[in-house]
Amino acid sequence: MFSRRQIMRISAVAVGSAPFAAGTAAWAGQRPGPRRSLVIGHRGASGYRPEHTLASYELAARMGADFIEPDLVITADGVLVARHENDISGTTDVATRTEFAGRRVTKTIDGVAVTGWFTEDFTLAELKTLRAVERIPATRQRNTLYNGYFPIPTLDEVLQLRERLSRELHREIGVYPETKHPSYFRSIGKNLEAPLVRTLRRHGLDHGRAPVFVQSFEAANLRDLSEQIRVPLVFLANSAGTPFGDPRSYDDYMTPAGLAELSTFVSGVGPFKNRVIPLLADGTLGTPTALVADAHEAGLVVHPWTFRAENQFLPTNLRVGTDLTGYGKAIDEQLAFLATGIDGLFTDQADIGVLARDLHN
């Protein structure tokens, strides 16, 4: 599709470009339709650094990501921190810390029994003694080089980083936080919404044009937030199943009627990517569904997840070689999705997302 010379030229200018020179209206005021799609650094640049670390977020921004994405959980003393799950067994060195051996317990999280160490059982000071490790070391062995170097960041620290990088890079870096397991945390008396709202307000980010999206897999959580905060909200839709405690399925929410209802309290949807282009029985990309058009008809933007470069995460016809941890044709996959009219994408490798976006444009 593109010559090597064209790709090299586009790649050379992509990171240095100002993606939204027209102003901040293109951030939170994003509306469905033809435009430059957002590149969202999924857990930062988690393809290159252990996820949810300041180093991962900073690298994503420097690679050209428009937004960085912290998943939020809470500590025993009520501080929001960035971890993929409240179970930190696989994302920190807690299992090697003998002083915390007695904290290992089994809990039921959203109906599933999980054994491990949990952020809500640690104060922030205790969590700050731990260090991040690569969550999927068999897939991303190079990331293990950074095991033990980076602490767990607070939401405050992520927002301070966002502010600094926006000044330094001369472009607005957005933040795209996700509330993790809000029903579970509410059930144990640790509401995520209140500290999230307070923190965003403290940083001057609770207004309709702020470079912020707040996301959740739970519609009830987003309904509550819609009455407390003025930033755009995004409903995440898994490949199957239902939001916890919700009688309605994700399939139902992704129908035209479901999308119309969602549009009364959210600004966008974040579907699992195969809801936009499903895989055929042989694992190759099929024909796009009507989801993007239906969501746009309801006035919602569409930000699918998650795009990764390794073969094991790619359609079978876009894999290169037999090493599942090797890189395949990730650019081709993202170009196919961008052609459907999506308004942004979550990617573990922000540089690839920026290049695909610029090639598409």
CSV table of C-alpha atoms in Angstrom, one decimal, residues 22-353:
chain,number,residue,atom,x,y,z
A,22,ALA,CA,-7.3,23.7,16.1
A,23,GLY,CA,-7.5,23.8,19.9
A,24,THR,CA,-8.9,21.8,22.8
A,25,ALA,CA,-12.4,21.5,21.2
A,26,ALA,CA,-11.1,18.4,19.4
A,27,TRP,CA,-10.4,16.7,22.8
A,28,ALA,CA,-13.4,16.3,25.0
A,29,GLY,CA,-15.6,18.0,22.5
A,30,GLN,CA,-14.9,15.3,20.0
A,31,ARG,CA,-17.9,14.4,17.9
A,32,PRO,CA,-18.5,11.5,15.5
A,33,GLY,CA,-17.4,12.1,11.9
A,34,PRO,CA,-14.4,12.5,9.7
A,35,ARG,CA,-11.4,13.7,11.6
A,36,ARG,CA,-8.0,12.8,12.9
A,37,SER,CA,-8.6,9.9,15.2
A,38,LEU,CA,-7.2,9.8,18.7
A,39,VAL,CA,-4.3,7.6,19.7
A,40,ILE,CA,-4.7,6.5,23.3
A,41,GLY,CA,-1.7,5.1,25.1
A,42,HIS,CA,-3.2,1.9,26.6
A,43,ARG,CA,-1.8,1.8,30.2
A,44,GLY,CA,0.9,4.1,28.8
A,45,ALA,CA,3.3,2.6,26.4
A,46,SER,CA,2.8,-0.9,27.9
A,47,GLY,CA,4.4,-2.6,24.9
A,48,TYR,CA,7.7,-1.1,25.9
A,49,ARG,CA,7.6,-0.5,29.7
A,50,PRO,CA,5.8,-2.1,32.6
A,51,GLU,CA,2.2,-0.9,32.5
A,52,HIS,CA,0.8,1.9,34.6
A,53,THR,CA,4.1,3.5,35.5
A,54,LEU,CA,5.1,7.1,35.0
A,55,ALA,CA,7.8,5.9,32.7
A,56,SER,CA,5.2,4.1,30.6
A,57,TYR,CA,2.9,7.1,30.4
A,58,GLU,CA,5.7,9.5,29.6
A,59,LEU,CA,7.0,7.3,26.8
A,60,ALA,CA,3.5,7.0,25.2
A,61,ALA,CA,3.2,10.8,25.2
A,62,ARG,CA,6.7,11.3,23.7
A,63,MET,CA,5.8,8.7,21.0
A,64,GLY,CA,2.8,10.9,20.0
A,65,ALA,CA,-0.1,9.5,22.0
A,66,ASP,CA,-2.9,12.0,22.4
A,67,PHE,CA,-4.1,10.5,25.7
A,68,ILE,CA,-2.6,8.3,28.4
A,69,GLU,CA,-4.8,5.8,30.2
A,70,PRO,CA,-4.5,5.1,33.9
A,71,ASP,CA,-6.7,2.3,35.4
A,72,LEU,CA,-7.7,3.5,38.9
A,73,VAL,CA,-8.0,1.5,42.1
A,74,ILE,CA,-7.8,2.7,45.7
A,75,THR,CA,-5.6,2.3,48.8
A,76,ALA,CA,-6.6,1.6,52.4
A,77,ASP,CA,-6.2,5.3,53.2
A,78,GLY,CA,-8.4,6.4,50.2
A,79,VAL,CA,-5.9,7.4,47.6
A,80,LEU,CA,-6.4,6.6,43.9
A,81,VAL,CA,-3.5,4.8,42.3
A,82,ALA,CA,-2.9,3.4,38.8
A,83,ARG,CA,-3.0,-0.4,38.6
A,84,HIS,CA,-4.7,-2.7,36.0
A,85,GLU,CA,-6.4,-4.5,38.9
A,86,ASN,CA,-6.6,-4.1,42.7
A,87,ASP,CA,-4.9,-7.5,42.8
A,88,ILE,CA,-1.2,-6.5,42.4
A,89,SER,CA,0.3,-10.0,42.5
A,90,GLY,CA,1.4,-9.9,38.9
A,91,THR,CA,2.2,-6.3,38.4
A,92,THR,CA,4.4,-5.6,41.5
A,93,ASP,CA,7.1,-7.3,43.4
A,94,VAL,CA,4.8,-7.8,46.4
A,95,ALA,CA,5.1,-11.6,46.3
A,96,THR,CA,8.8,-11.3,47.1
A,97,ARG,CA,8.3,-9.0,50.0
A,98,THR,CA,8.3,-11.1,53.2
A,99,GLU,CA,6.9,-8.3,55.3
A,100,PHE,CA,3.7,-8.5,53.4
A,101,ALA,CA,3.4,-12.3,53.2
A,102,GLY,CA,0.5,-12.2,55.6
A,103,ARG,CA,-1.6,-9.9,53.4
A,104,ARG,CA,-2.2,-12.6,50.8
A,105,VAL,CA,-5.9,-13.4,50.9
A,106,THR,CA,-8.8,-14.7,48.8
A,107,LYS,CA,-11.6,-12.3,47.9
A,108,THR,CA,-14.6,-12.3,45.6
A,109,ILE,CA,-14.3,-9.5,43.0
A,110,ASP,CA,-17.3,-9.1,40.8
A,111,GLY,CA,-18.4,-12.6,41.5
A,112,VAL,CA,-15.0,-14.2,40.9
A,113,ALA,CA,-12.7,-15.6,43.6
A,114,VAL,CA,-9.2,-14.1,43.4
A,115,THR,CA,-6.2,-14.9,45.6
A,116,GLY,CA,-3.5,-12.3,45.9
A,117,TRP,CA,-2.5,-9.0,47.4
A,118,PHE,CA,-4.9,-6.1,47.1
A,119,THR,CA,-4.4,-2.4,47.0
A,120,GLU,CA,-7.2,-1.7,49.4
A,121,ASP,CA,-5.3,-3.6,52.1
A,122,PHE,CA,-2.2,-1.3,51.8
A,123,THR,CA,-1.7,2.3,52.7
A,124,LEU,CA,-0.2,4.5,50.1
A,125,ALA,CA,3.1,4.6,52.0
A,126,GLU,CA,3.2,0.8,52.0
A,127,LEU,CA,2.4,0.6,48.3
A,128,LYS,CA,5.2,3.1,47.6
A,129,THR,CA,7.7,0.6,48.9
A,130,LEU,CA,6.7,-1.8,46.1
A,131,ARG,CA,8.0,-1.7,42.5
A,132,ALA,CA,6.3,-2.5,39.3
A,133,VAL,CA,7.1,-5.6,37.2
A,134,GLU,CA,6.0,-6.6,33.7
A,135,ARG,CA,2.6,-8.3,33.8
A,136,ILE,CA,3.1,-10.6,30.8
A,137,PRO,CA,6.9,-11.4,30.9
A,138,ALA,CA,6.6,-14.4,28.5
A,139,THR,CA,5.2,-12.1,25.8
A,140,ARG,CA,7.2,-9.0,26.6
A,141,GLN,CA,10.6,-10.3,27.9
A,142,ARG,CA,12.3,-7.1,27.1
A,143,ASN,CA,10.1,-5.2,29.5
A,144,THR,CA,11.5,-7.3,32.3
A,145,LEU,CA,14.6,-5.2,32.0
A,146,TYR,CA,12.7,-2.5,34.0
A,147,ASN,CA,11.4,-4.8,36.7
A,148,GLY,CA,12.0,-3.3,40.1
A,149,TYR,CA,12.7,0.3,39.0
A,150,PHE,CA,9.4,2.1,38.9
A,151,PRO,CA,7.0,2.8,41.8
A,152,ILE,CA,3.2,2.7,41.7
A,153,PRO,CA,1.9,6.2,40.7
A,154,THR,CA,-1.0,8.0,42.2
A,155,LEU,CA,-3.6,9.7,40.0
A,156,ASP,CA,-2.3,13.1,41.3
A,157,GLU,CA,1.2,12.1,40.0
A,158,VAL,CA,-0.2,11.1,36.6
A,159,LEU,CA,-2.0,14.4,36.3
A,160,GLN,CA,1.1,16.3,37.3
A,161,LEU,CA,3.0,14.4,34.6
A,162,ARG,CA,0.3,15.2,32.1
A,163,GLU,CA,0.6,18.9,32.9
A,164,ARG,CA,4.4,18.9,32.6
A,165,LEU,CA,4.5,17.0,29.3
A,166,SER,CA,1.8,19.2,27.8
A,167,ARG,CA,4.1,22.2,28.5
A,168,GLU,CA,7.2,20.5,27.4
A,169,LEU,CA,5.8,19.0,24.2
A,170,HIS,CA,3.8,22.1,23.3
A,171,ARG,CA,0.6,20.1,22.8
A,172,GLU,CA,-2.2,19.1,25.2
A,173,ILE,CA,-1.8,15.6,26.5
A,174,GLY,CA,-5.1,14.1,27.6
A,175,VAL,CA,-5.8,11.6,30.4
A,176,TYR,CA,-8.3,8.7,30.0
A,177,PRO,CA,-8.9,7.2,33.5
A,178,GLU,CA,-10.9,4.0,34.0
A,179,THR,CA,-12.7,3.2,37.3
A,180,LYS,CA,-11.9,-0.4,38.0
A,181,HIS,CA,-14.5,-2.6,39.8
A,182,PRO,CA,-16.6,0.3,41.1
A,183,SER,CA,-19.4,-1.9,42.4
A,184,TYR,CA,-16.9,-4.0,44.4
A,185,PHE,CA,-15.2,-1.0,45.9
A,186,ARG,CA,-18.6,0.6,46.7
A,187,SER,CA,-19.5,-2.7,48.5
A,188,ILE,CA,-16.6,-2.4,50.8
A,189,GLY,CA,-17.1,1.3,51.5
A,190,LYS,CA,-14.4,2.6,49.2
A,191,ASN,CA,-16.2,4.7,46.6
A,192,LEU,CA,-14.0,5.5,43.6
A,193,GLU,CA,-16.1,8.3,42.2
A,194,ALA,CA,-15.7,10.9,45.0
A,195,PRO,CA,-11.9,11.0,45.0
A,196,LEU,CA,-11.8,10.9,41.2
A,197,VAL,CA,-14.1,14.0,41.0
A,198,ARG,CA,-12.1,15.8,43.7
A,199,THR,CA,-8.8,15.1,42.0
A,200,LEU,CA,-9.9,16.2,38.6
A,201,ARG,CA,-11.3,19.4,40.1
A,202,ARG,CA,-8.1,20.0,42.0
A,203,HIS,CA,-6.2,19.9,38.7
A,204,GLY,CA,-8.8,22.2,36.9
A,205,LEU,CA,-10.1,19.3,34.7
A,206,ASP,CA,-13.8,19.2,35.6
A,207,HIS,CA,-15.2,21.0,32.6
A,208,GLY,CA,-16.6,20.0,29.2
A,209,ARG,CA,-13.5,21.0,27.2
A,210,ALA,CA,-11.0,19.4,29.5
A,211,PRO,CA,-8.6,16.8,27.8
A,212,VAL,CA,-10.3,14.0,29.8
A,213,PHE,CA,-12.5,11.0,29.1
A,214,VAL,CA,-13.6,8.8,32.1
A,215,GLN,CA,-14.4,5.2,31.2
A,216,SER,CA,-16.0,2.3,32.9
A,217,PHE,CA,-17.4,-1.2,32.1
A,218,GLU,CA,-20.4,-0.4,34.4
A,219,ALA,CA,-23.3,1.7,33.1
A,220,ALA,CA,-24.6,2.4,36.7
A,221,ASN,CA,-21.2,3.8,37.6
A,222,LEU,CA,-21.3,6.1,34.6
A,223,ARG,CA,-24.8,7.2,35.4
A,224,ASP,CA,-23.7,8.3,38.8
A,225,LEU,CA,-20.6,10.1,37.4
A,226,SER,CA,-22.8,11.9,34.9
A,227,GLU,CA,-24.5,13.7,37.7
A,228,GLN,CA,-21.2,14.6,39.4
A,229,ILE,CA,-18.8,15.6,36.7
A,230,ARG,CA,-18.8,17.5,33.4
A,231,VAL,CA,-16.1,15.6,31.4
A,232,PRO,CA,-17.2,13.2,28.7
A,233,LEU,CA,-17.8,9.6,29.8
A,234,VAL,CA,-17.2,6.4,27.8
A,235,PHE,CA,-19.0,3.1,28.3
A,236,LEU,CA,-16.7,0.1,27.7
A,237,ALA,CA,-18.2,-3.0,26.1
A,238,ASN,CA,-16.5,-6.4,26.5
A,239,SER,CA,-16.7,-9.1,23.8
A,240,ALA,CA,-19.5,-10.9,25.7
A,241,GLY,CA,-21.2,-11.0,29.0
A,242,THR,CA,-22.8,-8.3,31.2
A,243,PRO,CA,-21.6,-5.5,33.3
A,244,PHE,CA,-21.4,-6.6,36.9
A,245,GLY,CA,-24.8,-6.5,38.6
A,246,ASP,CA,-26.5,-5.4,35.5
A,247,PRO,CA,-29.3,-7.5,34.0
A,248,ARG,CA,-28.5,-6.1,30.5
A,249,SER,CA,-25.8,-7.6,28.3
A,250,TYR,CA,-23.1,-5.8,26.5
A,251,ASP,CA,-24.7,-7.1,23.3
A,252,ASP,CA,-27.9,-5.3,24.3
A,253,TYR,CA,-26.1,-2.1,25.0
A,254,MET,CA,-24.4,-2.2,21.5
A,255,THR,CA,-27.8,-2.3,19.7
A,256,PRO,CA,-29.1,0.9,18.1
A,257,ALA,CA,-31.6,1.2,21.0
A,258,GLY,CA,-29.0,0.5,23.6
A,259,LEU,CA,-26.6,3.1,22.1
A,260,ALA,CA,-29.4,5.7,22.0
A,261,GLU,CA,-30.0,5.1,25.7
A,262,LEU,CA,-26.3,5.3,26.5
A,263,SER,CA,-26.2,8.6,24.7
A,264,THR,CA,-28.3,10.2,27.4
A,265,PHE,CA,-25.4,10.0,29.9
A,266,VAL,CA,-22.2,9.1,28.0
A,267,SER,CA,-20.3,10.7,25.1
A,268,GLY,CA,-18.8,7.5,23.6
A,269,VAL,CA,-18.3,3.8,23.7
A,270,GLY,CA,-15.1,1.7,24.0
A,271,PRO,CA,-15.9,-1.7,22.4
A,272,PHE,CA,-13.7,-4.7,22.3
A,273,LYS,CA,-12.2,-4.3,18.8
A,274,ASN,CA,-13.8,-7.5,17.4
A,275,ARG,CA,-17.2,-5.8,17.8
A,276,VAL,CA,-16.1,-3.4,15.1
A,277,ILE,CA,-14.5,-6.0,12.8
A,278,PRO,CA,-15.2,-9.6,13.9
A,279,LEU,CA,-12.8,-12.5,13.2
A,280,LEU,CA,-13.9,-15.2,10.9
A,281,ALA,CA,-13.7,-18.9,11.9
A,282,ASP,CA,-10.1,-19.1,10.6
A,283,GLY,CA,-9.0,-16.1,12.7
A,284,THR,CA,-8.8,-13.7,9.8
A,285,LEU,CA,-10.5,-10.2,9.8
A,286,GLY,CA,-14.1,-10.4,8.6
A,287,THR,CA,-16.5,-7.7,7.4
A,288,PRO,CA,-17.1,-4.6,9.6
A,289,THR,CA,-20.3,-4.5,11.6
A,290,ALA,CA,-22.7,-1.6,11.8
A,291,LEU,CA,-21.5,-0.6,15.2
A,292,VAL,CA,-19.5,2.5,14.2
A,293,ALA,CA,-22.4,3.8,12.1
A,294,ASP,CA,-25.0,3.0,14.8
A,295,ALA,CA,-22.9,4.7,17.5
A,296,HIS,CA,-22.3,7.8,15.3
A,297,GLU,CA,-26.0,7.9,14.6
A,298,ALA,CA,-26.6,8.1,18.3
A,299,GLY,CA,-24.0,10.9,18.6
A,300,LEU,CA,-21.4,8.7,20.3
A,301,VAL,CA,-17.7,8.5,19.5
A,302,VAL,CA,-16.1,5.0,19.2
A,303,HIS,CA,-12.7,4.1,20.7
A,304,PRO,CA,-12.1,0.4,20.4
A,305,TRP,CA,-9.5,-1.6,22.3
A,306,THR,CA,-6.8,-3.0,22.4
A,307,PHE,CA,-4.4,-2.9,19.5
A,308,ARG,CA,-1.1,-4.7,20.1
A,309,ALA,CA,1.8,-5.5,17.7
A,310,GLU,CA,2.6,-9.1,18.8
A,311,ASN,CA,1.4,-11.9,16.5
A,312,GLN,CA,-0.6,-13.6,19.3
A,313,PHE,CA,-2.9,-10.5,19.4
A,314,LEU,CA,-3.3,-10.1,15.6
A,315,PRO,CA,-5.7,-11.8,13.1
A,316,THR,CA,-4.1,-14.9,11.7
A,317,ASN,CA,-3.7,-13.4,8.2
A,318,LEU,CA,-1.7,-10.5,9.6
A,319,ARG,CA,0.8,-12.6,11.6
A,320,VAL,CA,4.5,-12.8,10.4
A,321,GLY,CA,6.4,-16.0,11.1
A,322,THR,CA,5.5,-18.5,13.8
A,323,ASP,CA,6.8,-16.7,16.9
A,324,LEU,CA,3.7,-15.5,18.7
A,325,THR,CA,5.7,-12.9,20.6
A,326,GLY,CA,7.2,-11.5,17.4
A,327,TYR,CA,5.7,-8.5,15.6
A,328,GLY,CA,3.2,-8.9,12.8
A,329,LYS,CA,1.4,-6.5,10.5
A,330,ALA,CA,0.0,-4.3,13.3
A,331,ILE,CA,-0.1,-1.3,11.0
A,332,ASP,CA,-2.3,-3.1,8.5
A,333,GLU,CA,-4.7,-4.1,11.2
A,334,GLN,CA,-5.0,-0.6,12.5
A,335,LEU,CA,-5.5,0.8,9.0
A,336,ALA,CA,-8.4,-1.6,8.5
A,337,PHE,CA,-10.1,-0.4,11.7
A,338,LEU,CA,-9.4,3.3,10.9
A,339,ALA,CA,-11.1,2.8,7.6
A,340,THR,CA,-14.4,2.0,9.5
A,341,GLY,CA,-14.5,5.5,10.8
A,342,ILE,CA,-13.6,4.9,14.4
A,343,ASP,CA,-12.7,8.1,16.4
A,344,GLY,CA,-9.7,6.7,18.2
A,345,LEU,CA,-8.0,3.5,19.3
A,346,PHE,CA,-6.3,2.1,22.4
A,347,THR,CA,-2.8,0.7,21.6
A,348,ASP,CA,0.0,-0.7,23.7
A,349,GLN,CA,2.5,0.7,21.1
A,350,ALA,CA,1.7,4.4,20.7
A,351,ASP,CA,4.2,4.9,17.9
A,352,ILE,CA,2.5,2.3,15.8
A,353,GLY,CA,-0.8,3.9,16.4
